[in-house]
Coordinates of N, CA and C in Angstrom, one line a residue:
X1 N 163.9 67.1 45.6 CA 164.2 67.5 47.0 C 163.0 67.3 47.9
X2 N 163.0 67.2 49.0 CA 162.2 66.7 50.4 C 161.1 68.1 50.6
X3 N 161.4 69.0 50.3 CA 160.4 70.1 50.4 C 159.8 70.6 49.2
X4 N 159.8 69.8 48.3 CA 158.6 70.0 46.6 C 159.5 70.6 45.4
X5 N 160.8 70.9 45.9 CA 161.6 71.4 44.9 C 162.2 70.5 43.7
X6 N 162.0 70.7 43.2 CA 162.5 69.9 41.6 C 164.0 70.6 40.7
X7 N 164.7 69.6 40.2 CA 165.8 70.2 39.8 C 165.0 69.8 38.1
X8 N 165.2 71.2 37.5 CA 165.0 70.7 36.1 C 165.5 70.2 35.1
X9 N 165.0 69.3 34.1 CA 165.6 68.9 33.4 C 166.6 69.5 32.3
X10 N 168.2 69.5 31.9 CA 169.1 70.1 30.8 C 168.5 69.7 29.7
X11 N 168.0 68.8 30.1 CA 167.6 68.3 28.3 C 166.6 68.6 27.4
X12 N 165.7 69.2 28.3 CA 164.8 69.8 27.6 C 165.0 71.8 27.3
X13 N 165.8 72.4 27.8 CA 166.1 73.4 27.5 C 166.4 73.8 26.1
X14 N 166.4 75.0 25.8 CA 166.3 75.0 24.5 C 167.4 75.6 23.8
X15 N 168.7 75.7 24.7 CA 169.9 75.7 23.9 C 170.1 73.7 23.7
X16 N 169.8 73.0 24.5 CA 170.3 72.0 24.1 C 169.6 70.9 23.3
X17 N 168.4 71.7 23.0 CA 167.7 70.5 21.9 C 167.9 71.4 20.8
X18 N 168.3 73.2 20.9 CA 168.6 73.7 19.6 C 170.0 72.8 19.0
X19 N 171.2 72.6 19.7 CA 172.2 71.7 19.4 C 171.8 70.1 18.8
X20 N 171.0 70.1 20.1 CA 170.9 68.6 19.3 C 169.8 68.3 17.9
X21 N 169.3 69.6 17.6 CA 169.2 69.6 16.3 C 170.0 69.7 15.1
X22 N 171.0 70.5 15.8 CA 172.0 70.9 14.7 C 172.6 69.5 14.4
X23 N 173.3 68.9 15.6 CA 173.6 67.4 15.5 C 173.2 66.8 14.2
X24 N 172.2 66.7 14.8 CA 171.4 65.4 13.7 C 171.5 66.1 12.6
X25 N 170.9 67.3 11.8 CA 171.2 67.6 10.6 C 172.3 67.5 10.6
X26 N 174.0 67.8 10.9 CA 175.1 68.0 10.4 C 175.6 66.0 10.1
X27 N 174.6 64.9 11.2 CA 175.2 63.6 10.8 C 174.4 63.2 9.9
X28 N 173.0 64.0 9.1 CA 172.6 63.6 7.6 C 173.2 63.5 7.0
X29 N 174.2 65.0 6.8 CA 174.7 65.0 5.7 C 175.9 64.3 5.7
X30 N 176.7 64.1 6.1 CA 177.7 63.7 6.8 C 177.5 61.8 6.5
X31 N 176.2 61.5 6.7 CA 175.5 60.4 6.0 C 175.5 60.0 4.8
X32 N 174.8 62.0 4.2 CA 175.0 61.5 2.5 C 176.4 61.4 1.8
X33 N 176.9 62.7 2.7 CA 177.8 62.3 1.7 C 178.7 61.1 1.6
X34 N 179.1 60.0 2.5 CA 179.1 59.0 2.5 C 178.4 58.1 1.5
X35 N 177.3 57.6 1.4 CA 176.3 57.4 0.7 C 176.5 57.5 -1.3
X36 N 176.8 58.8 -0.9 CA 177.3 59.4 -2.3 C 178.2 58.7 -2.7
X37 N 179.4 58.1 -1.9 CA 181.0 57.8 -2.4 C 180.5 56.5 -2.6
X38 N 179.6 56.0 -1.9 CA 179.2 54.4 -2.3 C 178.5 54.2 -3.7
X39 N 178.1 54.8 -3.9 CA 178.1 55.0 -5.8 C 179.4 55.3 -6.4
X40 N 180.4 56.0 -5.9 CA 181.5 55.8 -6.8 C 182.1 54.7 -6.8
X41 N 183.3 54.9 -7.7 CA 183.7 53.6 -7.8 C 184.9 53.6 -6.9
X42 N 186.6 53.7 -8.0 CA 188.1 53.8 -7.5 C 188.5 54.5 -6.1
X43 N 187.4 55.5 -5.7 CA 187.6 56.4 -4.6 C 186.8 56.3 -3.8
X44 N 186.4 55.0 -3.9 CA 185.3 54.7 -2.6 C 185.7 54.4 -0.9
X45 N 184.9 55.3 -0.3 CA 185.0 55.9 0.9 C 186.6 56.1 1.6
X46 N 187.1 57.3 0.2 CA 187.9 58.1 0.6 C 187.3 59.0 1.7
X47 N 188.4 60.0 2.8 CA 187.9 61.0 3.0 C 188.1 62.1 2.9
X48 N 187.2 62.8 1.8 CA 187.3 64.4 1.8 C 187.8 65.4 2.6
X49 N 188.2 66.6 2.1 CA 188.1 67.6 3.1 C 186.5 68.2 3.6
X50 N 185.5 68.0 2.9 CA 184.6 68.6 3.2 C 183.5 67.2 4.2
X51 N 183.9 66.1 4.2 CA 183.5 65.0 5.4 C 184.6 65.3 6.7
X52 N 185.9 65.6 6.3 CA 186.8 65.6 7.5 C 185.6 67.2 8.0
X53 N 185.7 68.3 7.3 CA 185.3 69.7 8.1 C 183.8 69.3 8.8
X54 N 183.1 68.2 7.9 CA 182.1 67.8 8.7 C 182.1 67.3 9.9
X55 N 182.6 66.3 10.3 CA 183.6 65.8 11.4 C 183.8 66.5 12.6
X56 N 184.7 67.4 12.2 CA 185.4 68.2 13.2 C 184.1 69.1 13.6
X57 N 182.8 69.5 13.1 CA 181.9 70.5 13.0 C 181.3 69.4 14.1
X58 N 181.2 68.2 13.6 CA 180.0 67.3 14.7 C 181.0 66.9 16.1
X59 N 182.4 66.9 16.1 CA 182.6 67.0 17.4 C 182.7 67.4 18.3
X60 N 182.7 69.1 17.9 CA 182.3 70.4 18.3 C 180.8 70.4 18.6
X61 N 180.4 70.1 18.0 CA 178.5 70.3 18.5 C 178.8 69.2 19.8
X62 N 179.1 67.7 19.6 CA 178.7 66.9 20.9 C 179.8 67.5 22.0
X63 N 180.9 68.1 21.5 CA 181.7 68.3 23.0 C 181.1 69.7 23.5
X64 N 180.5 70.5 22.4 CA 179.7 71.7 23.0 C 178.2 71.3 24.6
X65 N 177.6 70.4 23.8 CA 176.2 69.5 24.3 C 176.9 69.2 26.0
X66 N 178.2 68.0 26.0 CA 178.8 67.7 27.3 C 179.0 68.3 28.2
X67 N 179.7 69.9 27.3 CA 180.4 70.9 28.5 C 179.2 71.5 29.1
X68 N 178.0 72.0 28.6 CA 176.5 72.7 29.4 C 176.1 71.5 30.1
X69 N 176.0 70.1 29.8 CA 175.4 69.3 30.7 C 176.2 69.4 32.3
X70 N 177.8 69.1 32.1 CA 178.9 69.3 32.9 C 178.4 70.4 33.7
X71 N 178.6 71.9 32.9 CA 178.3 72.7 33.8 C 176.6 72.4 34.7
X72 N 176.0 72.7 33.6 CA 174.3 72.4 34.6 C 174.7 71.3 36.3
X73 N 175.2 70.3 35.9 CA 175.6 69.5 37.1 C 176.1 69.8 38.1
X74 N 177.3 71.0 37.7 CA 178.4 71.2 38.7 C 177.4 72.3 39.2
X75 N 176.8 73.0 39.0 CA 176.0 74.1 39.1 C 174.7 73.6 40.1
X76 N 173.7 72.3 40.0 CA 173.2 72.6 40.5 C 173.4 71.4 41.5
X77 N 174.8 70.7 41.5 CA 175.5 70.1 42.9 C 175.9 71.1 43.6
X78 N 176.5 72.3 43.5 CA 176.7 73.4 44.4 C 175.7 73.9 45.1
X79 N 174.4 74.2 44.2 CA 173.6 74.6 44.9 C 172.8 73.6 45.9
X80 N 173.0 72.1 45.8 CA 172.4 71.4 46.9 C 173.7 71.2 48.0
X81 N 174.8 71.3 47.7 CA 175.5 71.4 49.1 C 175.7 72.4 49.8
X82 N 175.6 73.6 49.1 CA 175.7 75.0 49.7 C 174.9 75.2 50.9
X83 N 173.6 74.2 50.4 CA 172.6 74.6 51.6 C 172.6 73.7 52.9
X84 N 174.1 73.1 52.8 CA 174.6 72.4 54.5 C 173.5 71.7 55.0
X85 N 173.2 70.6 53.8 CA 172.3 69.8 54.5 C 173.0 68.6 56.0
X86 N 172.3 68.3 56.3 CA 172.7 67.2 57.3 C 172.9 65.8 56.4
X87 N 172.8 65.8 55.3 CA 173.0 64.4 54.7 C 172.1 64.6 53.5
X88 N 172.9 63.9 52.2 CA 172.3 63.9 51.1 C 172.0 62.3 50.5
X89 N 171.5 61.8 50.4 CA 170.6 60.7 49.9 C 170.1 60.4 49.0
X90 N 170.9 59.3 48.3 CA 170.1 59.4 46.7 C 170.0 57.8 46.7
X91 N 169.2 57.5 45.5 CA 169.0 55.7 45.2 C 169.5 55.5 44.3
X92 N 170.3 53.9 44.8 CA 171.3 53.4 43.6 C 170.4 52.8 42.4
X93 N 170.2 53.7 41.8 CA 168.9 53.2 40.5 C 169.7 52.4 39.7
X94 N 169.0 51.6 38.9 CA 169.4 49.9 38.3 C 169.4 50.8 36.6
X95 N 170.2 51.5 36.5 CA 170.8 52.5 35.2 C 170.3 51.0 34.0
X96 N 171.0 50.1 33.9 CA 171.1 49.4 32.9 C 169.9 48.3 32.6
X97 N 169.2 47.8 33.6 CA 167.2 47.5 33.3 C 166.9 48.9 33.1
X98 N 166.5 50.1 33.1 CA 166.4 51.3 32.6 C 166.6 51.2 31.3
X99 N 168.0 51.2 31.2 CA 168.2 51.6 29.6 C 167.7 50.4 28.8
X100 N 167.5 49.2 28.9 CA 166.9 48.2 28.4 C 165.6 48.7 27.7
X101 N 165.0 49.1 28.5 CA 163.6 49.9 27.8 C 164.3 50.8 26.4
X102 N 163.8 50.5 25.2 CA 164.4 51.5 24.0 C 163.9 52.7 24.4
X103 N 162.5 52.8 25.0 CA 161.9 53.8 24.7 C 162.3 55.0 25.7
X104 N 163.2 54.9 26.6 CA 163.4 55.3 27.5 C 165.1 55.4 27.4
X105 N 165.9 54.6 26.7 CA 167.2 54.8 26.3 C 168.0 55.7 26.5
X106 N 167.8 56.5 25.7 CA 168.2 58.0 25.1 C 168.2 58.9 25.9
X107 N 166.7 59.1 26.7 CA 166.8 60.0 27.9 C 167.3 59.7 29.2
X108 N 167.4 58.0 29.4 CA 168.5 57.8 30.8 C 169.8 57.8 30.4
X109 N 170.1 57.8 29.2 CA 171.4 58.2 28.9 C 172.4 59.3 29.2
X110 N 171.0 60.3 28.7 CA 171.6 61.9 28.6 C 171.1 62.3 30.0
X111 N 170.5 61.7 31.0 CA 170.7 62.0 32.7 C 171.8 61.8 32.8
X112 N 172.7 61.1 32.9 CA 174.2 61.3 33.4 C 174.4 61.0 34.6
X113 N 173.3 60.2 35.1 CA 172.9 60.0 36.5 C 174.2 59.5 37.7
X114 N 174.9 58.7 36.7 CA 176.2 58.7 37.4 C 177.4 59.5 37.6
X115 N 177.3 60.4 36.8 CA 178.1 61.8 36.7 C 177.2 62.6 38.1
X116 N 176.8 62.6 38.1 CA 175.7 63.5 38.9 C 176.2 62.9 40.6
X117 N 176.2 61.1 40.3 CA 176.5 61.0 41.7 C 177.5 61.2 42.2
X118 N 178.5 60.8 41.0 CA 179.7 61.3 41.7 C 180.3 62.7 42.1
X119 N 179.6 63.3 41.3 CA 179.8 65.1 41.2 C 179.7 65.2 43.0
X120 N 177.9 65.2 43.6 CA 177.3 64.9 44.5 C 178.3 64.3 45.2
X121 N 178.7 63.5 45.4 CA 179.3 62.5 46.5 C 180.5 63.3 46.6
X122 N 181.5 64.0 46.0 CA 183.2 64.4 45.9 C 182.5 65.8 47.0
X123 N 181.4 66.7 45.8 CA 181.2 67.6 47.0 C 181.1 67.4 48.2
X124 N 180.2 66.1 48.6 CA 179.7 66.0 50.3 C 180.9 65.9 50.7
X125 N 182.2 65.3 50.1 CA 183.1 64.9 51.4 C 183.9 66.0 51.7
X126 N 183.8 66.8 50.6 CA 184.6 67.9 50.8 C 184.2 69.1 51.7
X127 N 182.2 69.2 52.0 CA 182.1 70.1 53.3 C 181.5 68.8 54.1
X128 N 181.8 68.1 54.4 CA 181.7 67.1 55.3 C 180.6 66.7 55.8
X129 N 180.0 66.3 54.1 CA 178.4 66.0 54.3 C 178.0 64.6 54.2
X130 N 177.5 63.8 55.1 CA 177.3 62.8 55.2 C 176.5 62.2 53.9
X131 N 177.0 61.4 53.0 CA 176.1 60.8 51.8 C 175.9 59.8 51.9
X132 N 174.5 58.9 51.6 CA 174.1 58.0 51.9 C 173.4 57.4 50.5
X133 N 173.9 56.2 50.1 CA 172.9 55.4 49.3 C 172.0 54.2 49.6
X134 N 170.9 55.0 48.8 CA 169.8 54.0 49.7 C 169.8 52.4 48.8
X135 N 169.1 51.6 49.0 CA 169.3 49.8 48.4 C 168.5 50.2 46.6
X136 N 169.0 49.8 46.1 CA 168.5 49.6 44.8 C 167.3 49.5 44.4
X137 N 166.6 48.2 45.3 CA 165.4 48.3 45.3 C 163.7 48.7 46.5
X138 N 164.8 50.0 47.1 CA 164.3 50.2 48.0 C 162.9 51.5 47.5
X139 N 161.9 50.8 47.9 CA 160.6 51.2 47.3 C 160.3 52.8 47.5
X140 N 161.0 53.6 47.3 CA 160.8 55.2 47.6 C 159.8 55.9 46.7
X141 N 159.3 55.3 45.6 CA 158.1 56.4 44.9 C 157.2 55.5 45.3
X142 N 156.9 54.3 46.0 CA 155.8 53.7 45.8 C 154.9 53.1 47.4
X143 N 156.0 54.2 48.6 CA 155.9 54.1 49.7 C 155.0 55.2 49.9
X144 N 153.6 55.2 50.6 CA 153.5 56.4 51.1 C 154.1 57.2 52.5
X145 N 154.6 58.4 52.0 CA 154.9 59.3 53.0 C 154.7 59.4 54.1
X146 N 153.5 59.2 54.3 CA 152.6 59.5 55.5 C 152.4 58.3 56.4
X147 N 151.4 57.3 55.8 CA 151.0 55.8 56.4 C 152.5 54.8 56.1
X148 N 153.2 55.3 55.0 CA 154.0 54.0 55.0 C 153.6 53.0 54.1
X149 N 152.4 53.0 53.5 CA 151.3 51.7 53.0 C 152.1 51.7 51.9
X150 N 152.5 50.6 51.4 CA 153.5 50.0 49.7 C 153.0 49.6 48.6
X151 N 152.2 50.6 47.8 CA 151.7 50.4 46.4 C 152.2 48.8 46.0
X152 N 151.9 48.4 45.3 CA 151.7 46.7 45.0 C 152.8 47.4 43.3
X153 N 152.2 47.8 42.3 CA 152.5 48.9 41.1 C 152.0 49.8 40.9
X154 N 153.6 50.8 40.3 CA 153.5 52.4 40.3 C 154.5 51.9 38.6
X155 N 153.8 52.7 37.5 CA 154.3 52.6 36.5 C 154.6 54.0 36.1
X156 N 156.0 53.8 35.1 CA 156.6 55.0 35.0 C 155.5 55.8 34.7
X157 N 154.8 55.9 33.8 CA 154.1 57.2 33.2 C 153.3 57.5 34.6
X158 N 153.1 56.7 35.4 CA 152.1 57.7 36.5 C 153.0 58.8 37.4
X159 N 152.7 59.6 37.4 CA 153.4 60.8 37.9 C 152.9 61.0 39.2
X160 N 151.6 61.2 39.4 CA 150.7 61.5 40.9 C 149.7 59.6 41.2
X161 N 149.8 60.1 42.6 CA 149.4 58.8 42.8 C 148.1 58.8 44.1
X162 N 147.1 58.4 44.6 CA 146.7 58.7 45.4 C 146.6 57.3 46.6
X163 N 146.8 57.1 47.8 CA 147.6 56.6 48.8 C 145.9 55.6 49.3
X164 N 145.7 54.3 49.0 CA 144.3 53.7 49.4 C 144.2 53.6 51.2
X165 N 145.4 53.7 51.6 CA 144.9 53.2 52.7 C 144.7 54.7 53.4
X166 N 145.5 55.8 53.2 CA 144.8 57.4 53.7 C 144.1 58.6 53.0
X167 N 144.5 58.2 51.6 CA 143.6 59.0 50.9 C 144.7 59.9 50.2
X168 N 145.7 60.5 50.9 CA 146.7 61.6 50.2 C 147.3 61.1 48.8
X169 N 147.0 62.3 48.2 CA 147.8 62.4 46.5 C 148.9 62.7 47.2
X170 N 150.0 62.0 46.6 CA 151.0 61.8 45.9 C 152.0 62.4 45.1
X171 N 152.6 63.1 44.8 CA 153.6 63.2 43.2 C 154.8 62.6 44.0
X172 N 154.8 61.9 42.4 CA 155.9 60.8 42.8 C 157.5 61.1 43.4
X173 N 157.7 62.0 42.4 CA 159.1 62.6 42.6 C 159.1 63.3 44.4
X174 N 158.3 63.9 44.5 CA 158.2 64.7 46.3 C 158.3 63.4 46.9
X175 N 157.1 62.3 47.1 CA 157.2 61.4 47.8 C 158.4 60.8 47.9
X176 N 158.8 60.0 47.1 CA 160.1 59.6 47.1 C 161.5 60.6 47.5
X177 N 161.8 61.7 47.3 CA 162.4 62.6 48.4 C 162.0 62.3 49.5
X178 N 161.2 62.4 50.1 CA 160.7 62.9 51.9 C 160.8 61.0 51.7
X179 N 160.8 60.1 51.5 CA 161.1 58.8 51.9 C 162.5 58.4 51.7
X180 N 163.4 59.0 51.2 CA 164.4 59.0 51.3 C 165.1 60.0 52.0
X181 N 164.5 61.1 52.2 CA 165.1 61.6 53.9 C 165.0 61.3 54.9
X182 N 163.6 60.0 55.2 CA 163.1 59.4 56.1 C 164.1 57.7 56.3
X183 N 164.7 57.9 55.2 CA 165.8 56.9 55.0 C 167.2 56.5 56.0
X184 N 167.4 58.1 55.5 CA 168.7 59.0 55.3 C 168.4 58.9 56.9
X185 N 167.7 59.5 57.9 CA 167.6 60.2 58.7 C 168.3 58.4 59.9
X186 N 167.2 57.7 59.3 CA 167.4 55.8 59.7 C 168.2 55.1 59.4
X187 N 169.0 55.5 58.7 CA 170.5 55.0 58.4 C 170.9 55.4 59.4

C-alpha cells in the first residue's frame, strides 16, 4: 500500500506451514506405502483401505490449506475496499517468467496472485471503485518516487534500494505502491 503498509504474507504463518507439514509427512507415507506394493507381486498397486484413508486424509489437509488462503484473501480485499479508496491499482505481473525461476515456483504459486486480482477487481465494481491495471512491464519498483530516475537493475533479492541521482533509500515494495498510485492517479 501507498502509505508503508504491507499486507502479510499467509504463507508464512504458522497454521499454514504447520499443515503444510502435515502434508508432506502424510504424502511420505502414502509414498511408501506405494513403494511397498512394488515389491509385491499378484497385488501390485492395488488400493488399500489404509492408502484410500490416506487419500482422503491428504485431501482434507490441501482443501483445509485453500479454504484459509481463500479466507485470508477475502478478508484482506475487504479490508482494502472498505477504506473507499478512489482507485485501486495493481500490476499485470508476467505470473509465468516468474514461475519459470524453480526457485521461486512454489512461492508464486501459493500467492494466488490471480485469485487475489480477481477477488480485488469483483469488489471494486461492486462499491464503485475504479480499478486500474498498470502495463506489465511498467517499471514501478525500479522508478524512483521522488526524481522519477529508472534504475538500469533491481534484482529480486534486493529489498531497499538507494536512488543515485537524489540520494533517498528506497524499499521496494512502498516505492512501487506510491508509483503506482502515481499511475493510477495518470490514467
Amino acid at each position: 500500500m501507498n502509505d508503508g503498509r504491507k499486507i502479510p504474507n499467509i504463507n508464512k504463518s504458522q497454521e499454514i506451514r504447520r499443515l503444510n507439514k502435515k502434508l508432506k509427512r502424510l504424502q511420505r507415507k502414502l509414498s511408501r506405502k506405494y513403494e511397498k506394493q512394488k515389491e509385491g507381486g499378484v497385488n501390485r498397486y492395488k488400493k488399500t483401505k489404509n492408502i484410500i484413508k490416506l487419500e482422503c486424509l491428504i485431501r482434507k489437509v490441501h482443501k483445509k490449506i485453500k479454504d484459509i488462503r481463500t479466507n485470508y484473501l477475502h478478508q484482506e480485499t475487504a479490508k482494502l475496499v472498505k477504506a473507499k479508496p478512489e482507485f485501486v491499482c495493481m500490476e499485470n505481473l508476467n505470473i509465468k517468467g516468474m514461475v519459470k525461476n524453480h526457485k521461486l515456483a512454489k512461492s508464486i504459486q501459493e500467492q494466488t496472485f490471480s485469485e487475489f486480482r480477481r477477488i480485488i477487481e469483483y469488489k471494486c465494481k461492486w462499491n464503485n471503485i475504479r480499478f486500474i491495471v498498470a502495463d506489465k512491464y511498467y517499471p514501478s519498483s525500479k522508478t524512483c518516487s521522488e526524481c522519477g530516475y529508472i534504475l538500469d537493475k533491481l534484482s529480486l533479492s534486493t529489498r531497499k534500494w538507494i536512488c543515485p541521482e537524489c540520494g533517498v533509500i528506497h524499499d521496494r515494495d512502498v516505492n512501487a505502491a506510491i508509483n503506482l498510485m502515481k499511475y493510477g492517479k495518470s490514467a
